[in-house]
Amino acid sequence: MKLLILNGVNLNMTGVREKSVYGSETLDDINREIEAFCKARGAECEFFQSNLEGELCTQIQQSDADGIILNAGAFTHYSYALRDAIASVKTPVVEVHMSNVHAREEFRHKSVISEVCKGTVLGFGKKSYILAAESFLI
Ligand code: DQA
């Protein structure tokens, strides 16, 4: 089992930006934790982050992983390109958000990718990624 952990726009600023919302650990810290969790369960994972929408689409199109865990950041709320990329592949994609987007600004309540994702995990901080990984491993 191989998982691709894909992070979108501004997620590289995790641990630096809005710490009260996203915590003080960096994306590298979080990725190391996901990797340890997967490894302990015999799964492999690879990581990619980009602030560029098209690069994320290419990763989705070209991935040979068994599953993708995607935190698209703000692209979640308006990227029809990402939505179409997810819809164009057979690889199951689980949408992830660290914050509870439904308890935040109204523009965050809408996800244009949820419909084409296998499921969504949100609101559990970095554990959202772990729970999403677990969904592939159970
Ligand atoms: C986020 C929520 C998005 O609304 C926001 O734009 C992000 C992070 C989250 O992980 O909670 O960049 O996806």
PDB file of C-alpha atoms and ligand atoms in Angstrom:
ATOM      1  CA  MET A   1       0.000   0.000   0.000  1.00  0.00           C
ATOM      2  CA  LYS A   2       1.399   3.350  -1.053  1.00  0.00           C
ATOM      3  CA  LEU A   3      -0.163   6.691  -0.094  1.00  0.00           C
ATOM      4  CA  LEU A   4       0.529  10.109  -1.578  1.00  0.00           C
ATOM      5  CA  ILE A   5       0.147  12.968   0.909  1.00  0.00           C
ATOM      6  CA  LEU A   6      -0.559  16.023  -1.175  1.00  0.00           C
ATOM      7  CA  ASN A   7      -0.638  19.524   0.288  1.00  0.00           C
ATOM      8  CA  GLY A   8      -1.717  22.618  -1.567  1.00  0.00           C
ATOM      9  CA  VAL A   9      -1.393  26.336  -1.366  1.00  0.00           C
ATOM     10  CA  ASN A  10       0.048  27.887   1.829  1.00  0.00           C
ATOM     11  CA  LEU A  11       0.386  24.560   3.624  1.00  0.00           C
ATOM     12  CA  ASN A  12       4.164  25.079   3.461  1.00  0.00           C
ATOM     13  CA  MET A  13       3.526  27.886   5.987  1.00  0.00           C
ATOM     14  CA  THR A  14       2.129  25.476   8.584  1.00  0.00           C
ATOM     15  CA  GLY A  15       3.789  26.112  11.947  1.00  0.00           C
ATOM     16  CA  VAL A  16       4.406  29.732  10.975  1.00  0.00           C
ATOM     17  CA  ARG A  17       1.015  31.110   9.934  1.00  0.00           C
ATOM     18  CA  GLU A  18      -2.117  31.333  12.136  1.00  0.00           C
ATOM     19  CA  LYS A  19      -0.739  29.026  14.828  1.00  0.00           C
ATOM     20  CA  SER A  20      -3.980  29.204  16.810  1.00  0.00           C
ATOM     21  CA  VAL A  21      -5.743  27.578  13.853  1.00  0.00           C
ATOM     22  CA  TYR A  22      -3.095  25.244  12.390  1.00  0.00           C
ATOM     23  CA  GLY A  23      -0.769  24.628  15.354  1.00  0.00           C
ATOM     24  CA  SER A  24       2.935  25.279  15.734  1.00  0.00           C
ATOM     25  CA  GLU A  25       4.341  22.172  14.093  1.00  0.00           C
ATOM     26  CA  THR A  26       5.750  22.506  10.598  1.00  0.00           C
ATOM     27  CA  LEU A  27       4.538  20.505   7.615  1.00  0.00           C
ATOM     28  CA  ASP A  28       7.776  18.500   7.817  1.00  0.00           C
ATOM     29  CA  ASP A  29       7.019  17.628  11.469  1.00  0.00           C
ATOM     30  CA  ILE A  30       3.504  16.525  10.509  1.00  0.00           C
ATOM     31  CA  ASN A  31       4.760  14.560   7.505  1.00  0.00           C
ATOM     32  CA  ARG A  32       7.274  12.707   9.688  1.00  0.00           C
ATOM     33  CA  GLU A  33       4.442  11.694  12.004  1.00  0.00           C
ATOM     34  CA  ILE A  34       2.302  10.467   9.102  1.00  0.00           C
ATOM     35  CA  GLU A  35       5.282   8.537   7.746  1.00  0.00           C
ATOM     36  CA  ALA A  36       5.906   6.823  11.106  1.00  0.00           C
ATOM     37  CA  PHE A  37       2.200   5.953  11.390  1.00  0.00           C
ATOM     38  CA  CYS A  38       2.136   4.436   7.896  1.00  0.00           C
ATOM     39  CA  LYS A  39       5.458   2.636   8.264  1.00  0.00           C
ATOM     40  CA  ALA A  40       4.302   0.979  11.499  1.00  0.00           C
ATOM     41  CA  ARG A  41       1.380  -0.410   9.496  1.00  0.00           C
ATOM     42  CA  GLY A  42       3.484  -1.608   6.596  1.00  0.00           C
ATOM     43  CA  ALA A  43       2.482   1.189   4.257  1.00  0.00           C
ATOM     44  CA  GLU A  44       4.718   3.468   2.249  1.00  0.00           C
ATOM     45  CA  CYS A  45       4.047   7.140   1.768  1.00  0.00           C
ATOM     46  CA  GLU A  46       5.324   9.947  -0.376  1.00  0.00           C
ATOM     47  CA  PHE A  47       4.856  13.663   0.096  1.00  0.00           C
ATOM     48  CA  PHE A  48       4.357  16.633  -2.200  1.00  0.00           C
ATOM     49  CA  GLN A  49       3.421  20.258  -1.519  1.00  0.00           C
ATOM     50  CA  SER A  50       2.889  23.024  -4.016  1.00  0.00           C
ATOM     51  CA  ASN A  51       1.403  26.486  -4.125  1.00  0.00           C
ATOM     52  CA  LEU A  52       0.639  25.920  -7.815  1.00  0.00           C
ATOM     53  CA  GLU A  53      -2.728  24.493  -8.798  1.00  0.00           C
ATOM     54  CA  GLY A  54      -1.485  22.858 -12.015  1.00  0.00           C
ATOM     55  CA  GLU A  55       1.344  21.048 -10.212  1.00  0.00           C
ATOM     56  CA  LEU A  56      -1.180  19.490  -7.849  1.00  0.00           C
ATOM     57  CA  CYS A  57      -3.321  18.410 -10.842  1.00  0.00           C
ATOM     58  CA  THR A  58      -0.255  16.806 -12.449  1.00  0.00           C
ATOM     59  CA  GLN A  59       0.580  14.940  -9.239  1.00  0.00           C
ATOM     60  CA  ILE A  60      -2.972  13.567  -9.097  1.00  0.00           C
ATOM     61  CA  GLN A  61      -2.880  12.552 -12.769  1.00  0.00           C
ATOM     62  CA  GLN A  62       0.537  10.870 -12.582  1.00  0.00           C
ATOM     63  CA  SER A  63       0.376   9.245  -9.152  1.00  0.00           C
ATOM     64  CA  ASP A  64       0.887   5.507  -8.908  1.00  0.00           C
ATOM     65  CA  ALA A  65      -0.201   5.496  -5.252  1.00  0.00           C
ATOM     66  CA  ASP A  66      -3.091   3.353  -4.016  1.00  0.00           C
ATOM     67  CA  GLY A  67      -4.639   6.385  -2.364  1.00  0.00           C
ATOM     68  CA  ILE A  68      -4.175  10.132  -2.119  1.00  0.00           C
ATOM     69  CA  ILE A  69      -4.649  12.262   0.993  1.00  0.00           C
ATOM     70  CA  LEU A  70      -5.249  15.815  -0.169  1.00  0.00           C
ATOM     71  CA  ASN A  71      -5.281  19.045   1.788  1.00  0.00           C
ATOM     72  CA  ALA A  72      -5.816  21.483  -1.056  1.00  0.00           C
ATOM     73  CA  GLY A  73      -5.830  24.565   1.233  1.00  0.00           C
ATOM     74  CA  ALA A  74      -7.848  27.437  -0.204  1.00  0.00           C
ATOM     75  CA  PHE A  75      -7.983  25.685  -3.624  1.00  0.00           C
ATOM     76  CA  THR A  76     -10.603  23.462  -1.961  1.00  0.00           C
ATOM     77  CA  HIS A  77     -13.121  26.241  -2.169  1.00  0.00           C
ATOM     78  CA  TYR A  78     -12.839  27.221  -5.827  1.00  0.00           C
ATOM     79  CA  SER A  79     -10.554  24.995  -7.909  1.00  0.00           C
ATOM     80  CA  TYR A  80     -12.612  23.288 -10.598  1.00  0.00           C
ATOM     81  CA  ALA A  81      -9.290  22.226 -12.139  1.00  0.00           C
ATOM     82  CA  LEU A  82      -8.442  20.153  -9.061  1.00  0.00           C
ATOM     83  CA  ARG A  83     -11.966  18.770  -8.974  1.00  0.00           C
ATOM     84  CA  ASP A  84     -11.663  17.634 -12.597  1.00  0.00           C
ATOM     85  CA  ALA A  85      -8.194  16.152 -11.967  1.00  0.00           C
ATOM     86  CA  ILE A  86      -9.585  14.064  -9.087  1.00  0.00           C
ATOM     87  CA  ALA A  87     -12.562  12.989 -11.207  1.00  0.00           C
ATOM     88  CA  SER A  88     -10.248  11.977 -14.052  1.00  0.00           C
ATOM     89  CA  VAL A  89      -8.380   9.276 -12.092  1.00  0.00           C
ATOM     90  CA  LYS A  90      -9.369   6.021 -10.422  1.00  0.00           C
ATOM     91  CA  THR A  91      -7.114   6.608  -7.404  1.00  0.00           C
ATOM     92  CA  PRO A  92      -9.295   7.276  -4.356  1.00  0.00           C
ATOM     93  CA  VAL A  93      -8.713  10.710  -2.839  1.00  0.00           C
ATOM     94  CA  VAL A  94      -9.535  11.606   0.768  1.00  0.00           C
ATOM     95  CA  GLU A  95      -9.980  15.326   1.396  1.00  0.00           C
ATOM     96  CA  VAL A  96      -8.383  16.639   4.573  1.00  0.00           C
ATOM     97  CA  HIS A  97      -8.518  19.885   6.531  1.00  0.00           C
ATOM     98  CA  MET A  98      -6.796  20.561   9.817  1.00  0.00           C
ATOM     99  CA  SER A  99      -9.376  23.142  10.873  1.00  0.00           C
ATOM    100  CA  ASN A 100     -13.129  22.724  11.093  1.00  0.00           C
ATOM    101  CA  VAL A 101     -13.875  24.746   7.961  1.00  0.00           C
ATOM    102  CA  HIS A 102     -17.608  24.755   8.786  1.00  0.00           C
ATOM    103  CA  ALA A 103     -16.951  26.701  11.980  1.00  0.00           C
ATOM    104  CA  ARG A 104     -14.996  29.368  10.089  1.00  0.00           C
ATOM    105  CA  GLU A 105     -15.719  32.024   7.432  1.00  0.00           C
ATOM    106  CA  GLU A 106     -18.586  31.293   5.067  1.00  0.00           C
ATOM    107  CA  PHE A 107     -16.372  30.986   1.980  1.00  0.00           C
ATOM    108  CA  ARG A 108     -14.725  27.961   3.629  1.00  0.00           C
ATOM    109  CA  HIS A 109     -18.039  26.117   4.023  1.00  0.00           C
ATOM    110  CA  LYS A 110     -18.094  25.176   0.348  1.00  0.00           C
ATOM    111  CA  SER A 111     -15.746  22.527  -1.033  1.00  0.00           C
ATOM    112  CA  VAL A 112     -15.804  22.029  -4.802  1.00  0.00           C
ATOM    113  CA  ILE A 113     -13.796  18.797  -4.443  1.00  0.00           C
ATOM    114  CA  SER A 114     -15.817  16.888  -1.801  1.00  0.00           C
ATOM    115  CA  GLU A 115     -18.206  15.476  -4.379  1.00  0.00           C
ATOM    116  CA  VAL A 116     -15.419  13.648  -6.223  1.00  0.00           C
ATOM    117  CA  CYS A 117     -13.518  12.539  -3.116  1.00  0.00           C
ATOM    118  CA  LYS A 118     -13.968   9.231  -1.328  1.00  0.00           C
ATOM    119  CA  GLY A 119     -14.471  11.016   1.977  1.00  0.00           C
ATOM    120  CA  THR A 120     -13.491  14.017   4.039  1.00  0.00           C
ATOM    121  CA  VAL A 121     -11.719  14.340   7.398  1.00  0.00           C
ATOM    122  CA  LEU A 122     -11.672  17.773   8.983  1.00  0.00           C
ATOM    123  CA  GLY A 123     -11.268  19.590  12.244  1.00  0.00           C
ATOM    124  CA  PHE A 124      -8.763  17.324  14.031  1.00  0.00           C
ATOM    125  CA  GLY A 125      -5.599  19.343  13.434  1.00  0.00           C
ATOM    126  CA  LYS A 126      -2.659  17.234  12.232  1.00  0.00           C
ATOM    127  CA  LYS A 127      -4.613  14.146  13.282  1.00  0.00           C
ATOM    128  CA  SER A 128      -6.922  14.726  10.311  1.00  0.00           C
ATOM    129  CA  TYR A 129      -4.090  13.358   8.125  1.00  0.00           C
ATOM    130  CA  ILE A 130      -3.596  10.343  10.401  1.00  0.00           C
ATOM    131  CA  LEU A 131      -7.309   9.544  10.389  1.00  0.00           C
ATOM    132  CA  ALA A 132      -7.359   9.832   6.604  1.00  0.00           C
ATOM    133  CA  ALA A 133      -4.355   7.475   6.383  1.00  0.00           C
ATOM    134  CA  GLU A 134      -6.115   5.064   8.706  1.00  0.00           C
ATOM    135  CA  SER A 135      -9.132   5.016   6.392  1.00  0.00           C
ATOM    136  CA  PHE A 136      -6.898   3.412   3.743  1.00  0.00           C
ATOM    137  CA  LEU A 137      -5.216   1.007   6.153  1.00  0.00           C
ATOM    138  CA  ILE A 138      -8.173  -0.596   7.959  1.00  0.00           C
TER     139      ILE A 138
HETATM  140  C1  DQA B   1      -7.324  24.281   5.362  1.00  0.00           C
HETATM  141  C2  DQA B   1      -8.606  25.112   5.388  1.00  0.00           C
HETATM  142  C3  DQA B   1      -8.682  26.039   4.197  1.00  0.00           C
HETATM  143  O1  DQA B   1      -9.869  26.801   4.240  1.00  0.00           O
HETATM  144  C4  DQA B   1      -7.500  26.994   4.214  1.00  0.00           C
HETATM  145  O2  DQA B   1      -7.533  27.829   3.081  1.00  0.00           O
HETATM  146  C5  DQA B   1      -6.196  26.307   4.362  1.00  0.00           C
HETATM  147  C6  DQA B   1      -6.088  25.163   5.257  1.00  0.00           C
HETATM  148  C7  DQA B   1      -7.161  23.408   6.631  1.00  0.00           C
HETATM  149  O3  DQA B   1      -6.301  22.539   6.636  1.00  0.00           O
HETATM  150  O4  DQA B   1      -7.876  23.634   7.619  1.00  0.00           O
HETATM  151  O5  DQA B   1      -5.203  26.731   3.791  1.00  0.00           O
HETATM  152  O6  DQA B   1      -7.365  23.400   4.243  1.00  0.00           O
END
